[in-house]
PDB file of C-alpha atoms in Angstrom:
ATOM      1  CA  LEU A   1      33.471 -25.917  30.951  1.00  0.00           C
ATOM      2  CA  ALA A   2      35.779 -28.858  30.274  1.00  0.00           C
ATOM      3  CA  TYR A   3      38.386 -26.501  28.836  1.00  0.00           C
ATOM      4  CA  ARG A   4      38.157 -24.173  31.830  1.00  0.00           C
ATOM      5  CA  LEU A   5      38.548 -27.066  34.254  1.00  0.00           C
ATOM      6  CA  GLU A   6      41.534 -28.328  32.286  1.00  0.00           C
ATOM      7  CA  THR A   7      43.280 -24.960  32.358  1.00  0.00           C
ATOM      8  CA  VAL A   8      42.704 -24.170  36.046  1.00  0.00           C
ATOM      9  CA  ASN A   9      45.953 -25.905  37.004  1.00  0.00           C
ATOM     10  CA  LEU A  10      48.652 -24.299  34.873  1.00  0.00           C
ATOM     11  CA  LEU A  11      51.150 -26.999  35.841  1.00  0.00           C
ATOM     12  CA  ALA A  12      48.892 -29.971  35.004  1.00  0.00           C
ATOM     13  CA  HIS A  13      50.535 -30.978  31.729  1.00  0.00           C
ATOM     14  CA  VAL A  14      54.019 -30.143  32.952  1.00  0.00           C
ATOM     15  CA  VAL A  15      53.653 -32.555  35.864  1.00  0.00           C
ATOM     16  CA  THR A  16      51.675 -35.420  34.311  1.00  0.00           C
ATOM     17  CA  ARG A  17      52.551 -35.011  30.610  1.00  0.00           C
ATOM     18  CA  THR A  18      49.689 -37.237  29.472  1.00  0.00           C
ATOM     19  CA  ARG A  19      49.696 -36.161  25.834  1.00  0.00           C
ATOM     20  CA  LYS A  20      52.274 -36.773  23.128  1.00  0.00           C
ATOM     21  CA  LYS A  21      52.194 -33.113  22.122  1.00  0.00           C
ATOM     22  CA  ASP A  22      53.508 -32.267  25.600  1.00  0.00           C
ATOM     23  CA  VAL A  23      56.653 -34.337  25.141  1.00  0.00           C
ATOM     24  CA  LYS A  24      57.610 -33.578  21.550  1.00  0.00           C
ATOM     25  CA  GLU A  25      61.237 -32.949  22.469  1.00  0.00           C
ATOM     26  CA  TRP A  26      61.530 -36.575  23.666  1.00  0.00           C
ATOM     27  CA  ARG A  27      59.774 -38.246  20.739  1.00  0.00           C
ATOM     28  CA  VAL A  28      61.654 -40.620  18.482  1.00  0.00           C
ATOM     29  CA  ILE A  29      61.373 -40.941  14.717  1.00  0.00           C
ATOM     30  CA  ARG A  30      59.092 -43.702  13.471  1.00  0.00           C
ATOM     31  CA  GLU A  31      60.263 -45.512  10.356  1.00  0.00           C
ATOM     32  CA  PRO A  32      57.413 -47.586   8.871  1.00  0.00           C
ATOM     33  CA  VAL A  33      58.632 -50.112   6.285  1.00  0.00           C
ATOM     34  CA  PRO A  34      55.910 -51.873   4.255  1.00  0.00           C
ATOM     35  CA  GLU A  35      57.061 -55.106   2.651  1.00  0.00           C
ATOM     36  CA  PHE A  36      54.833 -56.732   0.029  1.00  0.00           C
ATOM     37  CA  VAL A  37      55.924 -60.338  -0.515  1.00  0.00           C
ATOM     38  CA  SER A  38      54.926 -62.014  -3.789  1.00  0.00           C
ATOM     39  CA  MET A  39      53.033 -65.277  -3.336  1.00  0.00           C
ATOM     40  CA  THR A  40      54.301 -68.493  -4.840  1.00  0.00           C
ATOM     41  CA  PRO A  41      51.995 -70.429  -7.218  1.00  0.00           C
ATOM     42  CA  VAL A  42      50.956 -72.859  -4.460  1.00  0.00           C
ATOM     43  CA  GLU A  43      50.202 -69.959  -2.094  1.00  0.00           C
ATOM     44  CA  GLU A  44      48.092 -68.237  -4.752  1.00  0.00           C
ATOM     45  CA  ARG A  45      46.218 -71.492  -5.400  1.00  0.00           C
ATOM     46  CA  PHE A  46      45.514 -72.018  -1.701  1.00  0.00           C
ATOM     47  CA  TYR A  47      44.285 -68.442  -1.221  1.00  0.00           C
ATOM     48  CA  SER A  48      42.071 -68.695  -4.312  1.00  0.00           C
ATOM     49  CA  LEU A  49      40.580 -72.074  -3.361  1.00  0.00           C
ATOM     50  CA  VAL A  50      39.518 -70.958   0.097  1.00  0.00           C
ATOM     51  CA  THR A  51      38.189 -67.671  -1.307  1.00  0.00           C
ATOM     52  CA  ALA A  52      36.149 -69.570  -3.915  1.00  0.00           C
ATOM     53  CA  LEU A  53      34.722 -71.869  -1.244  1.00  0.00           C
ATOM     54  CA  VAL A  54      33.534 -68.881   0.804  1.00  0.00           C
ATOM     55  CA  GLN A  55      32.054 -67.195  -2.276  1.00  0.00           C
ATOM     56  CA  GLU A  56      30.201 -70.400  -3.131  1.00  0.00           C
ATOM     57  CA  TYR A  57      28.872 -70.550   0.428  1.00  0.00           C
ATOM     58  CA  ALA A  58      27.676 -66.925   0.215  1.00  0.00           C
ATOM     59  CA  LYS A  59      25.895 -67.515  -3.103  1.00  0.00           C
ATOM     60  CA  ARG A  60      23.721 -70.123  -1.438  1.00  0.00           C
ATOM     61  CA  GLY A  61      22.274 -67.293   0.623  1.00  0.00           C
ATOM     62  CA  ARG A  62      24.244 -68.052   3.758  1.00  0.00           C
ATOM     63  CA  GLY A  63      25.455 -64.483   4.347  1.00  0.00           C
ATOM     64  CA  ASN A  64      27.247 -61.444   2.970  1.00  0.00           C
ATOM     65  CA  GLU A  65      30.231 -62.477   0.851  1.00  0.00           C
ATOM     66  CA  LEU A  66      32.604 -59.692   1.897  1.00  0.00           C
ATOM     67  CA  PHE A  67      31.838 -60.201   5.567  1.00  0.00           C
ATOM     68  CA  LEU A  68      32.285 -63.978   5.346  1.00  0.00           C
ATOM     69  CA  LEU A  69      35.556 -63.655   3.434  1.00  0.00           C
ATOM     70  CA  SER A  70      37.262 -61.427   5.970  1.00  0.00           C
ATOM     71  CA  GLN A  71      38.247 -63.908   8.684  1.00  0.00           C
ATOM     72  CA  PRO A  72      39.454 -66.839   6.507  1.00  0.00           C
ATOM     73  CA  GLN A  73      41.392 -64.441   4.284  1.00  0.00           C
ATOM     74  CA  ARG A  74      42.919 -62.720   7.309  1.00  0.00           C
ATOM     75  CA  GLN A  75      44.107 -66.077   8.659  1.00  0.00           C
ATOM     76  CA  MET A  76      45.722 -66.937   5.338  1.00  0.00           C
ATOM     77  CA  ALA A  77      47.199 -63.454   4.975  1.00  0.00           C
ATOM     78  CA  SER A  78      48.803 -63.908   8.390  1.00  0.00           C
ATOM     79  CA  SER A  79      50.479 -67.237   7.611  1.00  0.00           C
ATOM     80  CA  MET A  80      49.335 -69.691   4.964  1.00  0.00           C
ATOM     81  CA  PRO A  81      51.019 -72.778   6.471  1.00  0.00           C
ATOM     82  CA  ALA A  82      49.746 -71.878   9.943  1.00  0.00           C
ATOM     83  CA  ALA A  83      46.171 -71.390   8.671  1.00  0.00           C
ATOM     84  CA  LEU A  84      46.093 -74.666   6.756  1.00  0.00           C
ATOM     85  CA  ARG A  85      47.683 -76.584   9.624  1.00  0.00           C
ATOM     86  CA  PHE A  86      45.119 -75.124  12.038  1.00  0.00           C
ATOM     87  CA  TRP A  87      42.180 -76.108   9.832  1.00  0.00           C
ATOM     88  CA  GLN A  88      43.576 -79.582   9.233  1.00  0.00           C
ATOM     89  CA  SER A  89      44.162 -80.117  12.953  1.00  0.00           C
ATOM     90  CA  ARG A  90      40.522 -79.232  13.647  1.00  0.00           C
ATOM     91  CA  ARG A  91      39.449 -81.708  10.987  1.00  0.00           C
ATOM     92  CA  PHE A  92      41.511 -84.382  12.713  1.00  0.00           C
ATOM     93  CA  GLU A  93      39.884 -83.533  16.061  1.00  0.00           C
ATOM     94  CA  ILE A  94      36.399 -83.873  14.560  1.00  0.00           C
ATOM     95  CA  GLU A  95      37.224 -87.189  12.880  1.00  0.00           C
ATOM     96  CA  GLU A  96      38.687 -88.474  16.133  1.00  0.00           C
ATOM     97  CA  ALA A  97      35.527 -87.408  17.985  1.00  0.00           C
ATOM     98  CA  GLU A  98      33.369 -89.224  15.426  1.00  0.00           C
ATOM     99  CA  ALA A  99      35.487 -92.343  15.805  1.00  0.00           C
ATOM    100  CA  THR A 100      34.816 -92.405  19.554  1.00  0.00           C
ATOM    101  CA  GLY A 101      31.104 -92.744  18.862  1.00  0.00           C
ATOM    102  CA  ILE A 102      30.217 -89.830  21.145  1.00  0.00           C
ATOM    103  CA  PRO A 103      27.966 -87.609  19.001  1.00  0.00           C
ATOM    104  CA  GLU A 104      27.722 -84.760  21.530  1.00  0.00           C
ATOM    105  CA  VAL A 105      31.462 -84.148  21.200  1.00  0.00           C
ATOM    106  CA  ASP A 106      31.037 -83.788  17.452  1.00  0.00           C
ATOM    107  CA  ARG A 107      28.106 -81.399  17.887  1.00  0.00           C
ATOM    108  CA  LYS A 108      30.103 -79.292  20.298  1.00  0.00           C
ATOM    109  CA  ASP A 109      32.967 -79.005  17.790  1.00  0.00           C
ATOM    110  CA  GLN A 110      30.599 -78.016  14.998  1.00  0.00           C
ATOM    111  CA  GLU A 111      29.053 -75.287  17.162  1.00  0.00           C
ATOM    112  CA  VAL A 112      32.469 -73.874  18.013  1.00  0.00           C
ATOM    113  CA  LEU A 113      33.604 -73.908  14.404  1.00  0.00           C
ATOM    114  CA  GLY A 114      30.463 -72.490  12.857  1.00  0.00           C
ATOM    115  CA  PRO A 115      28.978 -73.680   9.549  1.00  0.00           C
ATOM    116  CA  LEU A 116      31.358 -71.850   7.195  1.00  0.00           C
ATOM    117  CA  VAL A 117      34.563 -72.672   9.055  1.00  0.00           C
ATOM    118  CA  GLY A 118      33.227 -76.208   9.418  1.00  0.00           C
ATOM    119  CA  GLN A 119      33.144 -76.465   5.624  1.00  0.00           C
ATOM    120  CA  ILE A 120      36.667 -75.040   5.310  1.00  0.00           C
ATOM    121  CA  VAL A 121      37.890 -77.523   7.911  1.00  0.00           C
ATOM    122  CA  SER A 122      36.173 -80.468   6.220  1.00  0.00           C
ATOM    123  CA  ARG A 123      37.832 -79.638   2.865  1.00  0.00           C
ATOM    124  CA  SER A 124      41.198 -78.562   4.275  1.00  0.00           C
ATOM    125  CA  HIS A 125      42.934 -81.784   3.177  1.00  0.00           C
ATOM    126  CA  LYS A 126      41.940 -81.112  -0.451  1.00  0.00           C
ATOM    127  CA  PHE A 127      43.286 -77.574  -0.911  1.00  0.00           C
ATOM    128  CA  VAL A 128      47.065 -77.932  -1.302  1.00  0.00           C
ATOM    129  CA  ASP A 129      49.857 -79.968   0.256  1.00  0.00           C
ATOM    130  CA  LEU A 130      50.780 -78.595   3.683  1.00  0.00           C
ATOM    131  CA  GLN A 131      54.447 -79.544   3.351  1.00  0.00           C
ATOM    132  CA  GLU A 132      54.642 -77.719   0.032  1.00  0.00           C
ATOM    133  CA  LEU A 133      53.264 -74.584   1.669  1.00  0.00           C
ATOM    134  CA  TYR A 134      55.648 -75.023   4.592  1.00  0.00           C
ATOM    135  CA  LYS A 135      58.778 -75.433   2.486  1.00  0.00           C
ATOM    136  CA  GLY A 136      57.911 -72.617   0.092  1.00  0.00           C
ATOM    137  CA  ASP A 137      56.643 -70.093   2.640  1.00  0.00           C
ATOM    138  CA  SER A 138      57.634 -66.853   0.893  1.00  0.00           C
ATOM    139  CA  LYS A 139      56.572 -64.610   3.760  1.00  0.00           C
ATOM    140  CA  TYR A 140      58.564 -66.481   6.385  1.00  0.00           C
ATOM    141  CA  ARG A 141      61.578 -66.589   4.074  1.00  0.00           C
ATOM    142  CA  ARG A 142      61.566 -62.778   3.836  1.00  0.00           C
ATOM    143  CA  PHE A 143      60.892 -62.431   7.560  1.00  0.00           C
ATOM    144  CA  ARG A 144      63.893 -64.640   8.358  1.00  0.00           C
ATOM    145  CA  GLU A 145      66.137 -62.579   6.054  1.00  0.00           C
ATOM    146  CA  ILE A 146      65.136 -59.361   7.823  1.00  0.00           C
ATOM    147  CA  LEU A 147      65.546 -60.887  11.253  1.00  0.00           C
ATOM    148  CA  VAL A 148      68.891 -62.582  10.654  1.00  0.00           C
ATOM    149  CA  ARG A 149      70.365 -59.411   9.196  1.00  0.00           C
ATOM    150  CA  PHE A 150      69.159 -57.324  12.136  1.00  0.00           C
ATOM    151  CA  LEU A 151      70.393 -59.799  14.758  1.00  0.00           C
ATOM    152  CA  ASN A 152      73.789 -60.173  13.095  1.00  0.00           C
ATOM    153  CA  GLU A 153      74.293 -56.425  12.718  1.00  0.00           C
ATOM    154  CA  ASN A 154      73.062 -55.631  16.245  1.00  0.00           C
ATOM    155  CA  PRO A 155      74.469 -58.125  18.763  1.00  0.00           C
ATOM    156  CA  GLY A 156      72.566 -58.101  22.035  1.00  0.00           C
ATOM    157  CA  GLN A 157      69.522 -56.275  20.673  1.00  0.00           C
ATOM    158  CA  LYS A 158      66.037 -57.750  20.610  1.00  0.00           C
ATOM    159  CA  ALA A 159      62.947 -57.442  18.395  1.00  0.00           C
ATOM    160  CA  VAL A 160      59.177 -57.703  18.887  1.00  0.00           C
ATOM    161  CA  VAL A 161      56.873 -59.549  16.464  1.00  0.00           C
ATOM    162  CA  PHE A 162      53.080 -59.152  16.617  1.00  0.00           C
ATOM    163  CA  SER A 163      50.387 -61.403  15.174  1.00  0.00           C
ATOM    164  CA  SER A 164      46.632 -61.568  15.773  1.00  0.00           C
ATOM    165  CA  PHE A 165      46.562 -65.362  15.501  1.00  0.00           C
ATOM    166  CA  ARG A 166      47.831 -67.928  18.000  1.00  0.00           C
ATOM    167  CA  ALA A 167      48.378 -70.439  15.196  1.00  0.00           C
ATOM    168  CA  THR A 168      50.768 -67.992  13.515  1.00  0.00           C
ATOM    169  CA  LEU A 169      52.700 -67.376  16.738  1.00  0.00           C
ATOM    170  CA  GLU A 170      53.127 -71.104  17.342  1.00  0.00           C
ATOM    171  CA  TYR A 171      54.207 -71.641  13.749  1.00  0.00           C
ATOM    172  CA  LEU A 172      56.772 -68.831  13.932  1.00  0.00           C
ATOM    173  CA  ALA A 173      58.143 -70.165  17.226  1.00  0.00           C
ATOM    174  CA  GLU A 174      58.724 -73.565  15.607  1.00  0.00           C
ATOM    175  CA  ARG A 175      60.349 -72.153  12.485  1.00  0.00           C
ATOM    176  CA  LEU A 176      62.609 -69.798  14.449  1.00  0.00           C
ATOM    177  CA  ASP A 177      63.684 -72.636  16.729  1.00  0.00           C
ATOM    178  CA  GLN A 178      64.598 -74.724  13.671  1.00  0.00           C
ATOM    179  CA  ASP A 179      66.669 -71.789  12.404  1.00  0.00           C
ATOM    180  CA  GLY A 180      68.478 -71.466  15.725  1.00  0.00           C
ATOM    181  CA  ILE A 181      66.792 -68.222  16.814  1.00  0.00           C
ATOM    182  CA  ASP A 182      65.519 -68.092  20.404  1.00  0.00           C
ATOM    183  CA  SER A 183      62.024 -66.703  20.893  1.00  0.00           C
ATOM    184  CA  ILE A 184      59.448 -66.437  23.646  1.00  0.00           C
ATOM    185  CA  GLN A 185      55.675 -66.184  23.223  1.00  0.00           C
ATOM    186  CA  LEU A 186      53.291 -63.774  24.918  1.00  0.00           C
ATOM    187  CA  LYS A 187      49.650 -64.793  24.482  1.00  0.00           C
ATOM    188  CA  GLY A 188      46.546 -65.511  26.505  1.00  0.00           C
ATOM    189  CA  GLY A 189      46.167 -68.671  28.557  1.00  0.00           C
ATOM    190  CA  GLN A 190      49.828 -69.081  29.487  1.00  0.00           C
ATOM    191  CA  PRO A 191      50.776 -70.320  32.979  1.00  0.00           C
ATOM    192  CA  GLU A 192      53.269 -67.466  33.406  1.00  0.00           C
ATOM    193  CA  SER A 193      52.020 -63.940  33.968  1.00  0.00           C
ATOM    194  CA  LYS A 194      52.558 -61.213  31.391  1.00  0.00           C
ATOM    195  CA  ALA A 195      55.052 -59.535  33.714  1.00  0.00           C
ATOM    196  CA  GLU A 196      57.064 -62.755  34.138  1.00  0.00           C
ATOM    197  CA  ILE A 197      57.304 -63.324  30.390  1.00  0.00           C
ATOM    198  CA  ILE A 198      58.498 -59.747  29.826  1.00  0.00           C
ATOM    199  CA  ARG A 199      60.983 -60.123  32.684  1.00  0.00           C
ATOM    200  CA  GLN A 200      62.429 -63.230  31.001  1.00  0.00           C
ATOM    201  CA  PHE A 201      62.570 -61.444  27.644  1.00  0.00           C
ATOM    202  CA  MET A 202      64.382 -58.452  29.148  1.00  0.00           C
ATOM    203  CA  GLN A 203      67.243 -60.554  30.470  1.00  0.00           C
ATOM    204  CA  PRO A 204      70.448 -60.187  28.390  1.00  0.00           C
ATOM    205  CA  GLU A 205      70.683 -63.973  28.137  1.00  0.00           C
ATOM    206  CA  GLY A 206      66.966 -64.290  27.341  1.00  0.00           C
ATOM    207  CA  ALA A 207      65.313 -64.858  23.972  1.00  0.00           C
ATOM    208  CA  ARG A 208      66.025 -62.222  21.355  1.00  0.00           C
ATOM    209  CA  ILE A 209      62.564 -62.357  19.778  1.00  0.00           C
ATOM    210  CA  LEU A 210      59.221 -61.755  21.503  1.00  0.00           C
ATOM    211  CA  LEU A 211      56.286 -63.268  19.622  1.00  0.00           C
ATOM    212  CA  SER A 212      53.200 -61.491  20.910  1.00  0.00           C
ATOM    213  CA  SER A 213      49.464 -61.627  20.368  1.00  0.00           C
ATOM    214  CA  GLU A 214      47.245 -58.591  21.013  1.00  0.00           C
ATOM    215  CA  VAL A 215      47.675 -59.415  24.726  1.00  0.00           C
ATOM    216  CA  GLY A 216      51.024 -57.630  24.474  1.00  0.00           C
ATOM    217  CA  GLY A 217      49.488 -54.562  22.844  1.00  0.00           C
ATOM    218  CA  GLU A 218      48.616 -52.954  26.180  1.00  0.00           C
ATOM    219  CA  GLY A 219      50.293 -52.573  29.557  1.00  0.00           C
ATOM    220  CA  VAL A 220      53.716 -53.711  28.353  1.00  0.00           C
ATOM    221  CA  ASP A 221      56.892 -51.622  28.310  1.00  0.00           C
ATOM    222  CA  LEU A 222      59.298 -52.720  25.574  1.00  0.00           C
ATOM    223  CA  GLN A 223      61.248 -49.507  25.039  1.00  0.00           C
ATOM    224  CA  PHE A 224      64.493 -51.493  25.239  1.00  0.00           C
ATOM    225  CA  CYS A 225      63.626 -52.717  21.695  1.00  0.00           C
ATOM    226  CA  ARG A 226      63.724 -50.523  18.597  1.00  0.00           C
ATOM    227  CA  VAL A 227      62.405 -52.932  15.936  1.00  0.00           C
ATOM    228  CA  LEU A 228      58.805 -54.127  15.712  1.00  0.00           C
ATOM    229  CA  VAL A 229      57.470 -56.492  13.055  1.00  0.00           C
ATOM    230  CA  ASN A 230      53.761 -56.646  12.247  1.00  0.00           C
ATOM    231  CA  TYR A 231      53.459 -60.138  10.812  1.00  0.00           C
ATOM    232  CA  ASP A 232      49.823 -59.368  10.097  1.00  0.00           C
ATOM    233  CA  LEU A 233      47.679 -56.280  10.261  1.00  0.00           C
ATOM    234  CA  PRO A 234      45.073 -55.419  12.904  1.00  0.00           C
ATOM    235  CA  TRP A 235      42.221 -53.715  11.101  1.00  0.00           C
ATOM    236  CA  ASN A 236      41.579 -51.328  13.958  1.00  0.00           C
ATOM    237  CA  PRO A 237      44.121 -48.477  13.600  1.00  0.00           C
ATOM    238  CA  MET A 238      44.071 -48.018  17.379  1.00  0.00           C
ATOM    239  CA  ARG A 239      45.356 -51.566  17.848  1.00  0.00           C
ATOM    240  CA  LEU A 240      48.151 -50.865  15.414  1.00  0.00           C
ATOM    241  CA  GLU A 241      49.005 -47.724  17.377  1.00  0.00           C
ATOM    242  CA  GLN A 242      48.953 -49.715  20.613  1.00  0.00           C
ATOM    243  CA  ARG A 243      51.424 -52.210  19.176  1.00  0.00           C
ATOM    244  CA  ILE A 244      53.810 -49.458  18.098  1.00  0.00           C
ATOM    245  CA  GLY A 245      53.374 -47.751  21.446  1.00  0.00           C
ATOM    246  CA  ARG A 246      55.083 -50.679  23.163  1.00  0.00           C
ATOM    247  CA  ILE A 247      58.448 -49.495  21.808  1.00  0.00           C
ATOM    248  CA  ASP A 248      57.711 -45.832  21.010  1.00  0.00           C
ATOM    249  CA  ARG A 249      57.364 -44.618  24.579  1.00  0.00           C
ATOM    250  CA  LEU A 250      59.226 -42.622  27.175  1.00  0.00           C
ATOM    251  CA  GLY A 251      62.507 -44.343  27.942  1.00  0.00           C
ATOM    252  CA  GLN A 252      63.248 -45.317  24.329  1.00  0.00           C
ATOM    253  CA  MET A 253      66.932 -44.492  23.919  1.00  0.00           C
ATOM    254  CA  ALA A 254      67.152 -44.966  20.140  1.00  0.00           C
ATOM    255  CA  GLU A 255      66.635 -41.935  17.900  1.00  0.00           C
ATOM    256  CA  LYS A 256      64.551 -44.029  15.499  1.00  0.00           C
ATOM    257  CA  VAL A 257      62.268 -47.062  15.814  1.00  0.00           C
ATOM    258  CA  THR A 258      61.522 -49.273  12.823  1.00  0.00           C
ATOM    259  CA  ILE A 259      58.083 -50.796  12.216  1.00  0.00           C
ATOM    260  CA  TRP A 260      58.305 -53.527   9.610  1.00  0.00           C
ATOM    261  CA  ASN A 261      54.929 -54.435   8.092  1.00  0.00           C
ATOM    262  CA  LEU A 262      54.935 -57.752   6.227  1.00  0.00           C
ATOM    263  CA  PHE A 263      52.185 -58.684   3.761  1.00  0.00           C
ATOM    264  CA  TYR A 264      51.533 -61.260   1.097  1.00  0.00           C
ATOM    265  CA  ALA A 265      50.989 -59.070  -1.986  1.00  0.00           C
ATOM    266  CA  GLY A 266      47.465 -59.250  -3.383  1.00  0.00           C
ATOM    267  CA  THR A 267      45.820 -60.389  -0.152  1.00  0.00           C
ATOM    268  CA  ILE A 268      43.274 -58.705   2.081  1.00  0.00           C
ATOM    269  CA  ASP A 269      45.971 -57.398   4.468  1.00  0.00           C
ATOM    270  CA  SER A 270      47.897 -55.608   1.728  1.00  0.00           C
ATOM    271  CA  ARG A 271      44.723 -53.939   0.435  1.00  0.00           C
ATOM    272  CA  ILE A 272      43.701 -52.788   3.903  1.00  0.00           C
ATOM    273  CA  TYR A 273      47.179 -51.401   4.576  1.00  0.00           C
ATOM    274  CA  GLU A 274      47.207 -49.457   1.317  1.00  0.00           C
ATOM    275  CA  ARG A 275      43.782 -47.938   2.009  1.00  0.00           C
ATOM    276  CA  LEU A 276      44.598 -47.025   5.597  1.00  0.00           C
ATOM    277  CA  TYR A 277      47.927 -45.522   4.530  1.00  0.00           C
ATOM    278  CA  GLU A 278      46.363 -43.528   1.692  1.00  0.00           C
ATOM    279  CA  LYS A 279      43.601 -42.261   4.008  1.00  0.00           C
ATOM    280  CA  ARG A 280      46.188 -41.202   6.582  1.00  0.00           C
ATOM    281  CA  GLN A 281      48.272 -39.443   3.936  1.00  0.00           C
ATOM    282  CA  CYS A 282      45.256 -37.560   2.606  1.00  0.00           C
ATOM    283  CA  GLY A 283      44.351 -36.437   6.103  1.00  0.00           C
ATOM    284  CA  SER A 284      47.833 -35.210   6.984  1.00  0.00           C
TER     285      SER A 284
END
C-alpha cells in the first residue's frame, strides 16, 4: 500500500527530490582521510592512568567496566589537555565550594558529577602535568599542520571542525587564536542564534574556521565549505552522516569534499572508527 501511494504521483521525486538516489548527477565525491596520531609518552601515561582508575572502580562492583570506560576515554580521545583541564577546573570549583562552608553547594556538585567522575576529578591533579600535555599535544600539532597548509593553499576558503565536547571546542578556539587563526564557535547556550553565527561565518571577512558541537549537525547549510574535520568521533553513524551532510549537500560547487578524521592512535576513538569502517566495507 505504501509503495502504491508513493507511485501514484509520477512526478513526486522529480519535483521534491527527497532522496540522494534521485540527484546522483549532482553528487560530489567524498574523500574520507583517517589520520592516526601517535601519542607522546605523557599522553599515553595520562590515558593509562585514567583507564586504570576506572577499571579499579569497576572491580569494586560499581558497574560494568566497558560501559564506565567509554565516556572518560572519549573525552581524552577528543583532546587530552582539554579533558584534564576540564576535570581540574571542576576540582577547583568543588574545593572553592567547600571553602565557603556551604555543604549543599558541594552536594549539588557531587550529584552533577556522579561518583565515578567525582573520583576522576578529585585525582585530576595527580595524573600528569597539564602544561606538559598542553605543550606536547600531538593531535593539535597535526591538526594545525593540516589547517595551515589548507588555509595557505586556498586563500579565502573556510573549514568546519566538529567535536562532541564543549571543553574541546573552547580549547581549540584558544589554541587557534594563539596561532593567529580566526575561528568562531557554534554550540548550545550561546547568546547569538545559530543563524546569526552562520551568517557571521559566511562573511568573506569572517572567521575562516567554524568550531561546532553537535548543535551544528542539523539545520545548517555549509556548502560553501569543502573541508570538514572530525576532531573526535560520534559513535552514532547517523550523527557522523549529519556532520558530513552540512557540506555535502545541494549547492556544493566543489567536485570533491574532504572529511579529515583525526584520532589518537590506540584510543577508543581509533578502535571504533576501524570497526565502523570495516563493517561498512564488508557491507558494500
